[in-house]
Every structure is written in structure tokens, then in C-alpha cells.
Amino acid sequence: MEHKNSDINFTMDTSCKICKRSDCLVHRNSAILFNTSKPQTSTILKCKKGQQFIIEGAPVNGLFFIKSGTVKVFRTGINGREQIVRFAKPCEIIGHRGFGTQEYYSIGAIALQDTQLHYFSKEHLRESLMENPKFTYDMMLFYANELNRSENKVKSISQMTVRERVIDTLLYINRKFGDLNGFLNLPLSRKEYADYAGTTEEQVIRVFSALKKEELITAKGKKIGIKDLQRLKKEINDHNYFLDT
DNA sequence: CCATTAAATTCAA
DNA sequence: TTGAATTTAATGG
């Protein structure tokens, strides 16, 4: 909740050197995004673990693309409760909802690990979008995907039981971040699972304990291992089915 | 929700 | 690399 916003480090970069994926929006459109003939192309923002780089209510000046690391995007509710909207990994966009119409961010974003972000100004993006239909189309697909996911999330929160929501969260993390040596490749606190699933830390801990007893998962601190993916999937597929990345 | 204990992580020597 | 200090997990009221 209470994260310090200390020295943020800006450096210039003219290309996306790390990511070489053909399905990466930044890489696929790097010629446009890193157009060297334009003065202000991109900036790299380096965030340390736990650093907040988008503050709710701050003015929107541009968009962030994750170059490396992971990020949680959240919104704070009325009672100070944190609702995690999504977890984001490299090649994803952050802060896009505020782009265009909104003046201020309605979400906050915090680096879960040391993270590098490409930052593009509104002006540069506007020009790139106007000039390049392919880039615009890629962006549109991203928006459509996000909308779909967000609609599904509304359903899951309002209609699923706590247990189902926790399982759903585990499957989401598994789908999106995969596993490493049998453990989910993203260390999260129980509080963070709770904030995504829309419950409390205690509930998550209790569901985890039950799942461990049923031999569906294993847990060693923040390392959560999925033991029986099929049975977990089956349990929520009775009510829900959705894909996302 | 809060208090207690156990467990895990961090950090600095 | 270790272990003391701090943070986080788990359980029961």
C-alpha cells in the first residue's frame, strides 16, 4: 500500500534491444516507435522493486510499455481497499485507459520486480497512430483483448465463490507467467492474490490450505506450485471458460 | 477482524 | 555465508 516514490531514473534509448518476439507490439512496430528522425522518441524508465510509477489521479502524459520485469496495476476502492486489476509482463502496455480522452489516471501501477519501461509521449503516439495503420490495428487488438478480459473479470468477481476466484487467480497467473521448477514464475504475497481475487488475505490462506490438503497445489512461502492443473481447471470450467494472456 | 505463533525473507556484518 | 531483524504466513478465537 504505502510505497515510496524515490529517485526515478530516466535514460534515453533508441531501440528495443531486449525483446525480439514477433508478437510483441513494441518490437513489431519498433521502426515507427523508435523513429530516429523525430526528436522525442522514447525514454527508458528504470523502476526498482516496489516502486510506484503511476499514481492514481496523476495527469496522463503518455503510455508505458514494459521492457522487462513485472508490474501490478491496481485501483483503490472507497475503504482504502486495493483491487488489483491485472498483472502485466514484458511487451504489455500500462496506462492505456487514460490515453486520448482521460486527463488523469484512474489506476496506479507498481513494479513487482526491478522493471524497465519504455515511455512514449502522447504526442509521439498520436503521430505514430495517425501515420501507421498496422500499429493502430495492433493497438486496437490489445484494447479489445483488455476489454474482453475486464468483462470476464466482472463476471468472475460477482458470480464465483471465494474458492473459485482464488483458483481462477492461480490459473491466470499460471497461464500468463507459467511455471519454473514446478512453481509459479511470479512470487506474490497472499495479500496480492486476495486483492486480485477480490477477497481478504485470510480467505486466500484458508483456500490455499484446503487446496494443499487436497493435493491440488503445493506452497513454500511465496512459491506456489500447481500439482493438478486439470482438476483445478475442471472446478471452474463448470461455470467459466475464458482465455487471455 | 485481531492476536499469536511459525515460517520465510532480507540485510548487513 | 550466517543469523539476527523484519516481514509475511497460518491458525484460532
Short mmCIF file of N, CA and C in Angstrom, two decimals, chain A residues 16-155:
data_model
loop_
_atom_site.label_atom_id
_atom_site.label_comp_id
_atom_site.label_asym_id
_atom_site.label_seq_id
_atom_site.Cartn_x
_atom_site.Cartn_y
_atom_site.Cartn_z
N CYS A 16 14.41 -1.17 -29.10
CA CYS A 16 14.04 -2.18 -28.13
C CYS A 16 15.03 -3.31 -28.27
N LYS A 17 16.03 -3.33 -27.41
CA LYS A 17 17.13 -4.28 -27.60
C LYS A 17 16.86 -5.65 -26.99
N ILE A 18 16.00 -5.68 -26.02
CA ILE A 18 15.81 -6.94 -25.30
C ILE A 18 14.83 -7.86 -26.01
N CYS A 19 13.68 -7.33 -26.31
CA CYS A 19 12.60 -8.15 -26.82
C CYS A 19 12.73 -8.39 -28.31
N LYS A 20 12.65 -9.66 -28.71
CA LYS A 20 12.72 -9.97 -30.14
C LYS A 20 11.51 -10.77 -30.58
N ARG A 21 10.48 -10.73 -29.81
CA ARG A 21 9.32 -11.53 -30.13
C ARG A 21 8.51 -10.90 -31.25
N SER A 22 8.05 -11.73 -32.17
CA SER A 22 7.29 -11.19 -33.30
C SER A 22 5.88 -10.81 -32.86
N ASP A 23 5.44 -11.34 -31.71
CA ASP A 23 4.10 -10.96 -31.26
C ASP A 23 4.15 -9.80 -30.27
N CYS A 24 5.33 -9.19 -30.17
CA CYS A 24 5.45 -8.04 -29.27
C CYS A 24 5.10 -6.77 -30.02
N LEU A 25 4.17 -6.06 -29.46
CA LEU A 25 3.68 -4.84 -30.08
C LEU A 25 4.78 -3.81 -30.31
N VAL A 26 5.64 -3.68 -29.33
CA VAL A 26 6.71 -2.69 -29.44
C VAL A 26 7.72 -3.11 -30.49
N HIS A 27 8.12 -4.37 -30.41
CA HIS A 27 9.14 -4.83 -31.34
C HIS A 27 8.65 -4.82 -32.78
N ARG A 28 7.41 -5.25 -32.96
CA ARG A 28 6.86 -5.32 -34.31
C ARG A 28 6.72 -3.94 -34.94
N ASN A 29 6.56 -2.94 -34.07
CA ASN A 29 6.39 -1.59 -34.59
C ASN A 29 7.55 -0.69 -34.22
N SER A 30 8.70 -1.31 -33.99
CA SER A 30 9.83 -0.53 -33.49
C SER A 30 10.29 0.54 -34.47
N ALA A 31 10.14 0.25 -35.77
CA ALA A 31 10.57 1.23 -36.75
C ALA A 31 9.81 2.55 -36.59
N ILE A 32 8.54 2.43 -36.23
CA ILE A 32 7.74 3.64 -36.06
C ILE A 32 7.99 4.26 -34.68
N LEU A 33 7.97 3.38 -33.69
CA LEU A 33 8.07 3.88 -32.31
C LEU A 33 9.42 4.50 -32.00
N PHE A 34 10.46 3.97 -32.64
CA PHE A 34 11.79 4.48 -32.35
C PHE A 34 12.34 5.30 -33.51
N ASN A 35 11.45 5.93 -34.23
CA ASN A 35 11.82 6.76 -35.36
C ASN A 35 12.87 7.80 -34.97
N THR A 36 14.06 7.58 -35.49
CA THR A 36 15.16 8.44 -35.07
C THR A 36 15.12 9.83 -35.67
N SER A 37 14.32 9.98 -36.72
CA SER A 37 14.26 11.31 -37.34
C SER A 37 13.41 12.27 -36.52
N LYS A 38 12.67 11.71 -35.56
CA LYS A 38 11.88 12.58 -34.69
C LYS A 38 12.67 12.86 -33.41
N PRO A 39 12.55 14.03 -32.91
CA PRO A 39 13.36 14.41 -31.75
C PRO A 39 13.05 13.61 -30.48
N GLN A 40 11.80 13.56 -30.12
CA GLN A 40 11.46 12.93 -28.84
C GLN A 40 10.84 11.56 -29.09
N THR A 41 11.65 10.51 -29.13
CA THR A 41 11.07 9.20 -29.39
C THR A 41 10.72 8.49 -28.10
N SER A 42 11.68 7.75 -27.56
CA SER A 42 11.31 7.02 -26.36
C SER A 42 12.30 7.26 -25.22
N THR A 43 11.81 7.02 -24.05
CA THR A 43 12.62 7.14 -22.85
C THR A 43 12.53 5.82 -22.13
N ILE A 44 13.60 5.40 -21.52
CA ILE A 44 13.57 4.21 -20.68
C ILE A 44 13.47 4.65 -19.23
N LEU A 45 12.54 4.05 -18.56
CA LEU A 45 12.34 4.36 -17.14
C LEU A 45 12.69 3.11 -16.35
N LYS A 46 13.61 3.25 -15.43
CA LYS A 46 14.02 2.10 -14.62
C LYS A 46 13.39 2.20 -13.24
N CYS A 47 12.66 1.16 -12.89
CA CYS A 47 11.99 1.13 -11.59
C CYS A 47 12.55 0.03 -10.74
N LYS A 48 12.79 0.35 -9.49
CA LYS A 48 13.21 -0.69 -8.56
C LYS A 48 11.97 -1.40 -8.04
N LYS A 49 12.22 -2.59 -7.50
CA LYS A 49 11.12 -3.37 -6.93
C LYS A 49 10.33 -2.55 -5.92
N GLY A 50 9.03 -2.60 -6.06
CA GLY A 50 8.17 -1.88 -5.12
C GLY A 50 7.94 -0.43 -5.45
N GLN A 51 8.53 0.04 -6.53
CA GLN A 51 8.40 1.44 -6.87
C GLN A 51 7.12 1.71 -7.66
N GLN A 52 6.44 2.75 -7.27
CA GLN A 52 5.21 3.10 -7.96
C GLN A 52 5.53 4.10 -9.06
N PHE A 53 5.14 3.79 -10.30
CA PHE A 53 5.44 4.71 -11.39
C PHE A 53 4.20 5.33 -11.99
N ILE A 54 3.02 4.83 -11.61
CA ILE A 54 1.80 5.55 -11.96
C ILE A 54 1.02 5.75 -10.68
N ILE A 55 0.66 6.98 -10.42
CA ILE A 55 -0.10 7.29 -9.21
C ILE A 55 -1.52 7.66 -9.62
N GLU A 56 -2.47 7.10 -8.91
CA GLU A 56 -3.87 7.38 -9.22
C GLU A 56 -4.13 8.88 -9.11
N GLY A 57 -4.77 9.40 -10.14
CA GLY A 57 -5.11 10.81 -10.11
C GLY A 57 -4.07 11.71 -10.74
N ALA A 58 -2.91 11.17 -11.07
CA ALA A 58 -1.89 11.98 -11.72
C ALA A 58 -2.25 12.22 -13.18
N PRO A 59 -1.83 13.33 -13.76
CA PRO A 59 -2.16 13.61 -15.15
C PRO A 59 -1.52 12.60 -16.11
N VAL A 60 -2.25 12.26 -17.16
CA VAL A 60 -1.74 11.33 -18.17
C VAL A 60 -0.91 12.09 -19.19
N ASN A 61 0.32 11.66 -19.38
CA ASN A 61 1.17 12.32 -20.38
C ASN A 61 1.60 11.38 -21.49
N GLY A 62 1.40 10.11 -21.28
CA GLY A 62 1.84 9.15 -22.30
C GLY A 62 1.51 7.74 -21.87
N LEU A 63 2.19 6.80 -22.48
CA LEU A 63 1.94 5.39 -22.22
C LEU A 63 3.24 4.69 -21.85
N PHE A 64 3.11 3.62 -21.08
CA PHE A 64 4.28 2.82 -20.75
C PHE A 64 4.17 1.46 -21.42
N PHE A 65 5.30 0.96 -21.91
CA PHE A 65 5.39 -0.41 -22.40
C PHE A 65 6.42 -1.10 -21.53
N ILE A 66 6.11 -2.27 -21.05
CA ILE A 66 7.07 -2.97 -20.21
C ILE A 66 8.14 -3.61 -21.06
N LYS A 67 9.38 -3.32 -20.73
CA LYS A 67 10.51 -3.91 -21.44
C LYS A 67 10.99 -5.15 -20.70
N SER A 68 11.12 -5.03 -19.39
CA SER A 68 11.47 -6.20 -18.58
C SER A 68 10.86 -6.03 -17.20
N GLY A 69 10.64 -7.15 -16.54
CA GLY A 69 10.07 -7.11 -15.21
C GLY A 69 8.57 -7.33 -15.22
N THR A 70 7.96 -7.24 -14.04
CA THR A 70 6.51 -7.38 -13.95
C THR A 70 5.94 -6.27 -13.09
N VAL A 71 4.66 -6.02 -13.31
CA VAL A 71 4.02 -4.86 -12.73
C VAL A 71 2.62 -5.24 -12.28
N LYS A 72 2.17 -4.66 -11.18
CA LYS A 72 0.76 -4.83 -10.84
C LYS A 72 0.04 -3.51 -11.03
N VAL A 73 -1.16 -3.61 -11.59
CA VAL A 73 -1.98 -2.44 -11.87
C VAL A 73 -3.17 -2.52 -10.95
N PHE A 74 -3.43 -1.47 -10.21
CA PHE A 74 -4.49 -1.54 -9.22
C PHE A 74 -5.29 -0.24 -9.14
N ARG A 75 -6.36 -0.34 -8.42
CA ARG A 75 -7.26 0.79 -8.21
C ARG A 75 -7.62 0.73 -6.74
N THR A 76 -7.69 1.87 -6.08
CA THR A 76 -8.07 1.82 -4.68
C THR A 76 -9.53 2.17 -4.50
N GLY A 77 -10.23 1.30 -3.77
CA GLY A 77 -11.66 1.46 -3.54
C GLY A 77 -11.93 2.46 -2.43
N ILE A 78 -13.21 2.56 -2.09
CA ILE A 78 -13.63 3.57 -1.13
C ILE A 78 -13.00 3.41 0.25
N ASN A 79 -12.94 2.17 0.76
CA ASN A 79 -12.41 1.97 2.10
C ASN A 79 -10.90 1.77 2.12
N GLY A 80 -10.24 2.22 1.08
CA GLY A 80 -8.79 2.06 1.02
C GLY A 80 -8.37 0.68 0.57
N ARG A 81 -9.36 -0.16 0.22
CA ARG A 81 -9.06 -1.50 -0.26
C ARG A 81 -8.46 -1.44 -1.65
N GLU A 82 -7.45 -2.26 -1.84
CA GLU A 82 -6.77 -2.27 -3.11
C GLU A 82 -7.36 -3.37 -4.00
N GLN A 83 -7.75 -3.01 -5.19
CA GLN A 83 -8.23 -4.01 -6.14
C GLN A 83 -7.21 -4.10 -7.26
N ILE A 84 -6.59 -5.28 -7.38
CA ILE A 84 -5.62 -5.44 -8.46
C ILE A 84 -6.36 -5.74 -9.74
N VAL A 85 -6.13 -4.90 -10.72
CA VAL A 85 -6.82 -5.01 -12.00
C VAL A 85 -6.16 -6.07 -12.86
N ARG A 86 -4.85 -6.05 -12.89
CA ARG A 86 -4.13 -7.06 -13.66
C ARG A 86 -2.66 -7.08 -13.30
N PHE A 87 -2.02 -8.16 -13.68
CA PHE A 87 -0.57 -8.24 -13.57
C PHE A 87 -0.05 -8.16 -14.99
N ALA A 88 1.00 -7.39 -15.19
CA ALA A 88 1.50 -7.20 -16.54
C ALA A 88 2.94 -7.64 -16.66
N LYS A 89 3.26 -8.19 -17.83
CA LYS A 89 4.62 -8.68 -18.08
C LYS A 89 5.19 -7.97 -19.31
N PRO A 90 6.44 -8.26 -19.67
CA PRO A 90 7.05 -7.57 -20.81
C PRO A 90 6.19 -7.60 -22.07
N CYS A 91 6.29 -6.54 -22.84
CA CYS A 91 5.56 -6.35 -24.09
C CYS A 91 4.13 -5.88 -23.86
N GLU A 92 3.76 -5.57 -22.65
CA GLU A 92 2.41 -5.08 -22.42
C GLU A 92 2.39 -3.58 -22.17
N ILE A 93 1.21 -3.03 -22.36
CA ILE A 93 1.02 -1.59 -22.21
C ILE A 93 0.43 -1.27 -20.85
N ILE A 94 0.86 -0.21 -20.26
CA ILE A 94 0.30 0.24 -19.00
C ILE A 94 -0.18 1.67 -19.16
N GLY A 95 -1.32 1.95 -18.61
CA GLY A 95 -1.80 3.32 -18.60
C GLY A 95 -2.58 3.71 -19.83
N HIS A 96 -3.04 2.69 -20.59
CA HIS A 96 -3.68 2.98 -21.87
C HIS A 96 -5.10 3.51 -21.72
N ARG A 97 -5.74 3.22 -20.58
CA ARG A 97 -7.12 3.67 -20.46
C ARG A 97 -7.21 5.19 -20.41
N GLY A 98 -6.17 5.79 -19.90
CA GLY A 98 -6.19 7.24 -19.79
C GLY A 98 -5.83 7.93 -21.10
N PHE A 99 -5.40 7.14 -22.06
CA PHE A 99 -4.91 7.72 -23.30
C PHE A 99 -6.05 8.32 -24.12
N GLY A 100 -5.82 9.51 -24.64
CA GLY A 100 -6.82 10.12 -25.50
C GLY A 100 -7.79 11.00 -24.75
N THR A 101 -8.78 10.38 -24.10
CA THR A 101 -9.83 11.17 -23.50
C THR A 101 -9.55 11.59 -22.07
N GLN A 102 -9.12 10.60 -21.25
CA GLN A 102 -8.99 10.91 -19.84
C GLN A 102 -7.81 11.80 -19.53
N GLU A 103 -8.02 12.67 -18.60
CA GLU A 103 -6.97 13.59 -18.23
C GLU A 103 -6.08 13.02 -17.13
N TYR A 104 -6.70 12.19 -16.28
CA TYR A 104 -5.96 11.66 -15.13
C TYR A 104 -6.04 10.14 -15.07
N TYR A 105 -5.02 9.55 -14.52
CA TYR A 105 -5.00 8.10 -14.36
C TYR A 105 -6.04 7.69 -13.32
N SER A 106 -6.75 6.62 -13.65
CA SER A 106 -7.71 6.09 -12.69
C SER A 106 -7.13 4.86 -12.02
N ILE A 107 -5.90 4.55 -12.33
CA ILE A 107 -5.23 3.38 -11.76
C ILE A 107 -3.82 3.75 -11.28
N GLY A 108 -3.28 2.89 -10.46
CA GLY A 108 -1.90 3.04 -10.06
C GLY A 108 -1.12 1.84 -10.55
N ALA A 109 0.19 1.95 -10.66
CA ALA A 109 1.00 0.82 -11.08
C ALA A 109 2.29 0.78 -10.28
N ILE A 110 2.62 -0.42 -9.83
CA ILE A 110 3.81 -0.64 -9.02
C ILE A 110 4.63 -1.77 -9.62
N ALA A 111 5.94 -1.60 -9.65
CA ALA A 111 6.84 -2.66 -10.13
C ALA A 111 6.93 -3.75 -9.09
N LEU A 112 6.71 -4.99 -9.51
CA LEU A 112 6.82 -6.12 -8.58
C LEU A 112 8.25 -6.60 -8.49
N GLN A 113 9.01 -6.31 -9.52
CA GLN A 113 10.44 -6.62 -9.52
C GLN A 113 11.12 -5.41 -10.15
N ASP A 114 12.43 -5.43 -10.21
CA ASP A 114 13.11 -4.37 -10.93
C ASP A 114 12.60 -4.42 -12.36
N THR A 115 12.17 -3.27 -12.86
CA THR A 115 11.46 -3.24 -14.13
C THR A 115 11.97 -2.10 -14.99
N GLN A 116 12.03 -2.38 -16.30
CA GLN A 116 12.38 -1.33 -17.24
C GLN A 116 11.18 -1.05 -18.11
N LEU A 117 10.89 0.23 -18.29
CA LEU A 117 9.72 0.61 -19.07
C LEU A 117 10.12 1.54 -20.20
N HIS A 118 9.50 1.31 -21.36
CA HIS A 118 9.60 2.29 -22.43
C HIS A 118 8.50 3.29 -22.18
N TYR A 119 8.84 4.54 -22.28
CA TYR A 119 7.82 5.56 -22.11
C TYR A 119 7.67 6.33 -23.41
N PHE A 120 6.42 6.46 -23.87
CA PHE A 120 6.17 7.23 -25.08
C PHE A 120 5.19 8.35 -24.78
N SER A 121 5.51 9.51 -25.28
CA SER A 121 4.63 10.66 -25.01
C SER A 121 3.35 10.55 -25.83
N LYS A 122 2.32 11.20 -25.35
CA LYS A 122 1.04 11.23 -26.06
C LYS A 122 1.22 11.72 -27.49
N GLU A 123 2.04 12.75 -27.65
CA GLU A 123 2.22 13.37 -28.96
C GLU A 123 2.85 12.38 -29.94
N HIS A 124 3.90 11.73 -29.46
CA HIS A 124 4.58 10.78 -30.33
C HIS A 124 3.66 9.64 -30.72
N LEU A 125 2.88 9.16 -29.77
CA LEU A 125 1.96 8.07 -30.07
C LEU A 125 0.88 8.51 -31.04
N ARG A 126 0.37 9.70 -30.83
CA ARG A 126 -0.69 10.19 -31.70
C ARG A 126 -0.19 10.22 -33.15
N GLU A 127 0.99 10.75 -33.34
CA GLU A 127 1.56 10.80 -34.69
C GLU A 127 1.77 9.41 -35.26
N SER A 128 2.30 8.51 -34.42
CA SER A 128 2.55 7.15 -34.89
C SER A 128 1.26 6.45 -35.28
N LEU A 129 0.24 6.66 -34.51
CA LEU A 129 -1.05 6.02 -34.79
C LEU A 129 -1.67 6.57 -36.06
N MET A 130 -1.57 7.88 -36.24
CA MET A 130 -2.14 8.52 -37.42
C MET A 130 -1.44 8.05 -38.68
N GLU A 131 -0.13 7.86 -38.58
CA GLU A 131 0.65 7.55 -39.78
C GLU A 131 0.70 6.07 -40.10
N ASN A 132 0.44 5.24 -39.11
CA ASN A 132 0.66 3.83 -39.35
C ASN A 132 -0.50 2.92 -38.96
N PRO A 133 -1.28 2.53 -39.96
CA PRO A 133 -2.47 1.71 -39.70
C PRO A 133 -2.15 0.37 -39.04
N LYS A 134 -1.04 -0.22 -39.38
CA LYS A 134 -0.69 -1.52 -38.78
C LYS A 134 -0.50 -1.41 -37.29
N PHE A 135 0.17 -0.36 -36.90
CA PHE A 135 0.40 -0.11 -35.48
C PHE A 135 -0.95 0.16 -34.79
N THR A 136 -1.76 0.94 -35.44
CA THR A 136 -3.08 1.25 -34.90
C THR A 136 -3.91 -0.01 -34.73
N TYR A 137 -3.82 -0.90 -35.72
CA TYR A 137 -4.56 -2.15 -35.65
C TYR A 137 -4.07 -3.02 -34.49
N ASP A 138 -2.76 -3.09 -34.32
CA ASP A 138 -2.20 -3.84 -33.20
C ASP A 138 -2.68 -3.29 -31.87
N MET A 139 -2.72 -1.99 -31.79
CA MET A 139 -3.18 -1.35 -30.57
C MET A 139 -4.65 -1.68 -30.33
N MET A 140 -5.41 -1.66 -31.41
CA MET A 140 -6.83 -1.94 -31.29
C MET A 140 -7.06 -3.36 -30.78
N LEU A 141 -6.28 -4.30 -31.28
CA LEU A 141 -6.39 -5.68 -30.81
C LEU A 141 -6.09 -5.75 -29.32
N PHE A 142 -5.10 -5.01 -28.92
CA PHE A 142 -4.75 -5.01 -27.50
C PHE A 142 -5.91 -4.47 -26.66
N TYR A 143 -6.49 -3.39 -27.10
CA TYR A 143 -7.62 -2.81 -26.37
C TYR A 143 -8.80 -3.78 -26.31
N ALA A 144 -9.07 -4.43 -27.42
CA ALA A 144 -10.19 -5.37 -27.48
C ALA A 144 -9.98 -6.51 -26.49
N ASN A 145 -8.77 -7.01 -26.46
CA ASN A 145 -8.40 -8.07 -25.55
C ASN A 145 -8.60 -7.67 -24.09
N GLU A 146 -8.13 -6.48 -23.80
CA GLU A 146 -8.23 -5.97 -22.44
C GLU A 146 -9.68 -5.81 -22.01
N LEU A 147 -10.49 -5.35 -22.93
CA LEU A 147 -11.90 -5.16 -22.62
C LEU A 147 -12.57 -6.49 -22.35
N ASN A 148 -12.24 -7.45 -23.18
CA ASN A 148 -12.79 -8.79 -23.01
C ASN A 148 -12.43 -9.35 -21.64
N ARG A 149 -11.17 -9.20 -21.29
CA ARG A 149 -10.68 -9.73 -20.03
C ARG A 149 -11.36 -9.03 -18.85
N SER A 150 -11.50 -7.73 -19.00
CA SER A 150 -12.08 -6.97 -17.91
C SER A 150 -13.56 -7.31 -17.72
N GLU A 151 -14.26 -7.60 -18.81
CA GLU A 151 -15.66 -8.01 -18.70
C GLU A 151 -15.77 -9.36 -18.02
N ASN A 152 -14.86 -10.25 -18.38
CA ASN A 152 -14.87 -11.56 -17.73
C ASN A 152 -14.58 -11.46 -16.25
N LYS A 153 -13.74 -10.50 -15.91
CA LYS A 153 -13.38 -10.36 -14.52
C LYS A 153 -14.57 -9.89 -13.68
N VAL A 154 -15.36 -9.03 -14.25
CA VAL A 154 -16.56 -8.58 -13.55
C VAL A 154 -17.43 -9.79 -13.23
N LYS A 155 -17.59 -10.64 -14.22
CA LYS A 155 -18.39 -11.84 -14.04
C LYS A 155 -17.81 -12.73 -12.95
#
